[in-house]
XYZ file of C-alpha atoms in Angstrom:
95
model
C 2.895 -1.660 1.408
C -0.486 -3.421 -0.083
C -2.905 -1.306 -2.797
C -6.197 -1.983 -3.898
C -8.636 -1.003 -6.425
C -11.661 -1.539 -4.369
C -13.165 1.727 -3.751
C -14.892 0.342 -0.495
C -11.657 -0.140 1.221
C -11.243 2.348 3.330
C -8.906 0.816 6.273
C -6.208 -2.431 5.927
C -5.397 -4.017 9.076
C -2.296 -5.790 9.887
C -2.208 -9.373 11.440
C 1.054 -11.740 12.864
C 1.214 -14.359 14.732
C 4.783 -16.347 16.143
C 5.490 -19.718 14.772
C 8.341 -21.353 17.061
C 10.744 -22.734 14.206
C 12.033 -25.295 16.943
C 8.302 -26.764 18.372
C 5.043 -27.158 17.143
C 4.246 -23.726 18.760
C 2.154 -21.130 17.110
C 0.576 -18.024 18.566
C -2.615 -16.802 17.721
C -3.273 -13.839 15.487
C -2.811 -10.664 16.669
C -3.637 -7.102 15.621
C -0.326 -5.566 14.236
C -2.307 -2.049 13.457
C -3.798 -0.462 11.261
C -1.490 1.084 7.999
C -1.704 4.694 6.673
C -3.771 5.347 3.561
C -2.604 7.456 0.840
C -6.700 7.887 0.105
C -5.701 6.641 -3.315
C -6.077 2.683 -2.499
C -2.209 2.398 -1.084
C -1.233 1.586 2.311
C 1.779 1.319 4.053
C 2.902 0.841 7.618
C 6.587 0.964 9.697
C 6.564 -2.489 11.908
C 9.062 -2.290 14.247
C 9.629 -5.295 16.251
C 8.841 -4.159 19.649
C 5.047 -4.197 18.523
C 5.091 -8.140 19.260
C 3.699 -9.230 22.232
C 6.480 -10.035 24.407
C 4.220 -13.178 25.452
C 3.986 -14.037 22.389
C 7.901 -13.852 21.759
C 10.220 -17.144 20.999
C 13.410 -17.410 21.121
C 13.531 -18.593 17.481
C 10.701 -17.878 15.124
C 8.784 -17.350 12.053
C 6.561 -14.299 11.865
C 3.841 -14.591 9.809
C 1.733 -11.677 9.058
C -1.904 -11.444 6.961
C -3.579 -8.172 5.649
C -7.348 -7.583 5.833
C -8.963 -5.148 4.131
C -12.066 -3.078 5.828
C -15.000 -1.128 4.880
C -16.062 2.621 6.593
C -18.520 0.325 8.748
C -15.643 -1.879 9.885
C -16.846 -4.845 8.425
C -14.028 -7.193 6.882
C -14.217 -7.277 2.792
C -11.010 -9.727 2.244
C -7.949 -10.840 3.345
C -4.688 -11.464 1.657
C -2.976 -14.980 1.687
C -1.057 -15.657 5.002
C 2.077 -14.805 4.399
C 4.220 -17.703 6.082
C 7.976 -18.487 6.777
C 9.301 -15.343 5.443
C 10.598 -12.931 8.366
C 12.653 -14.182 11.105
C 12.453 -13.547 14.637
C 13.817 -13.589 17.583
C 13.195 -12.684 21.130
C 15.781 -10.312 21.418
C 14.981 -8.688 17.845
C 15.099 -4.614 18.362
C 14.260 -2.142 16.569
């Protein structure tokens, strides 16, 4: 879940990308989807693990994942930090 006081968000996107924890192997972003607004400036989201690309998938991995925060015209107004090292995955992760 991510909140905001900005009345101009209207939409937060989710972002992830793979970082093999036993190479120098990372993905590149990918759209995760977009999370459900409240209409109150909270958003929230389910992100099961089959949503990764399977070609994306390693066998042992970091998934990183970065929020970005959009206007009505779709035009980007920020993003959060990248969010790095926290969530482990696998390639047989399930939901």
């Amino acid at each position: 879940a991510v909140s905001t006081v900005n009345p101009y968000v209207t939409t937060v996107d989710l972002y992830y990308r793979i970082q093999d924890r036993l190479s120098t192997s990372i993905s590149n972003w990918q759209f995760g989807g977009s999370l459900d607004s409240d209409k109150h400036g909270n958003f929230t989201m389910a992100f099961p693990s089959s949503r990764v690309d399977p070609d994306v998938r390693s066998h042992r991995a970091w998934l990183d994942y970065q929020f970005v925060a959009v206007n009505k015209l779709g035009d980007a107004l920020g993003r959060s930090a990248k969010i790095a090292k926290q969530v482990t995955y696998t390639i047989d992760c399930t939901d």
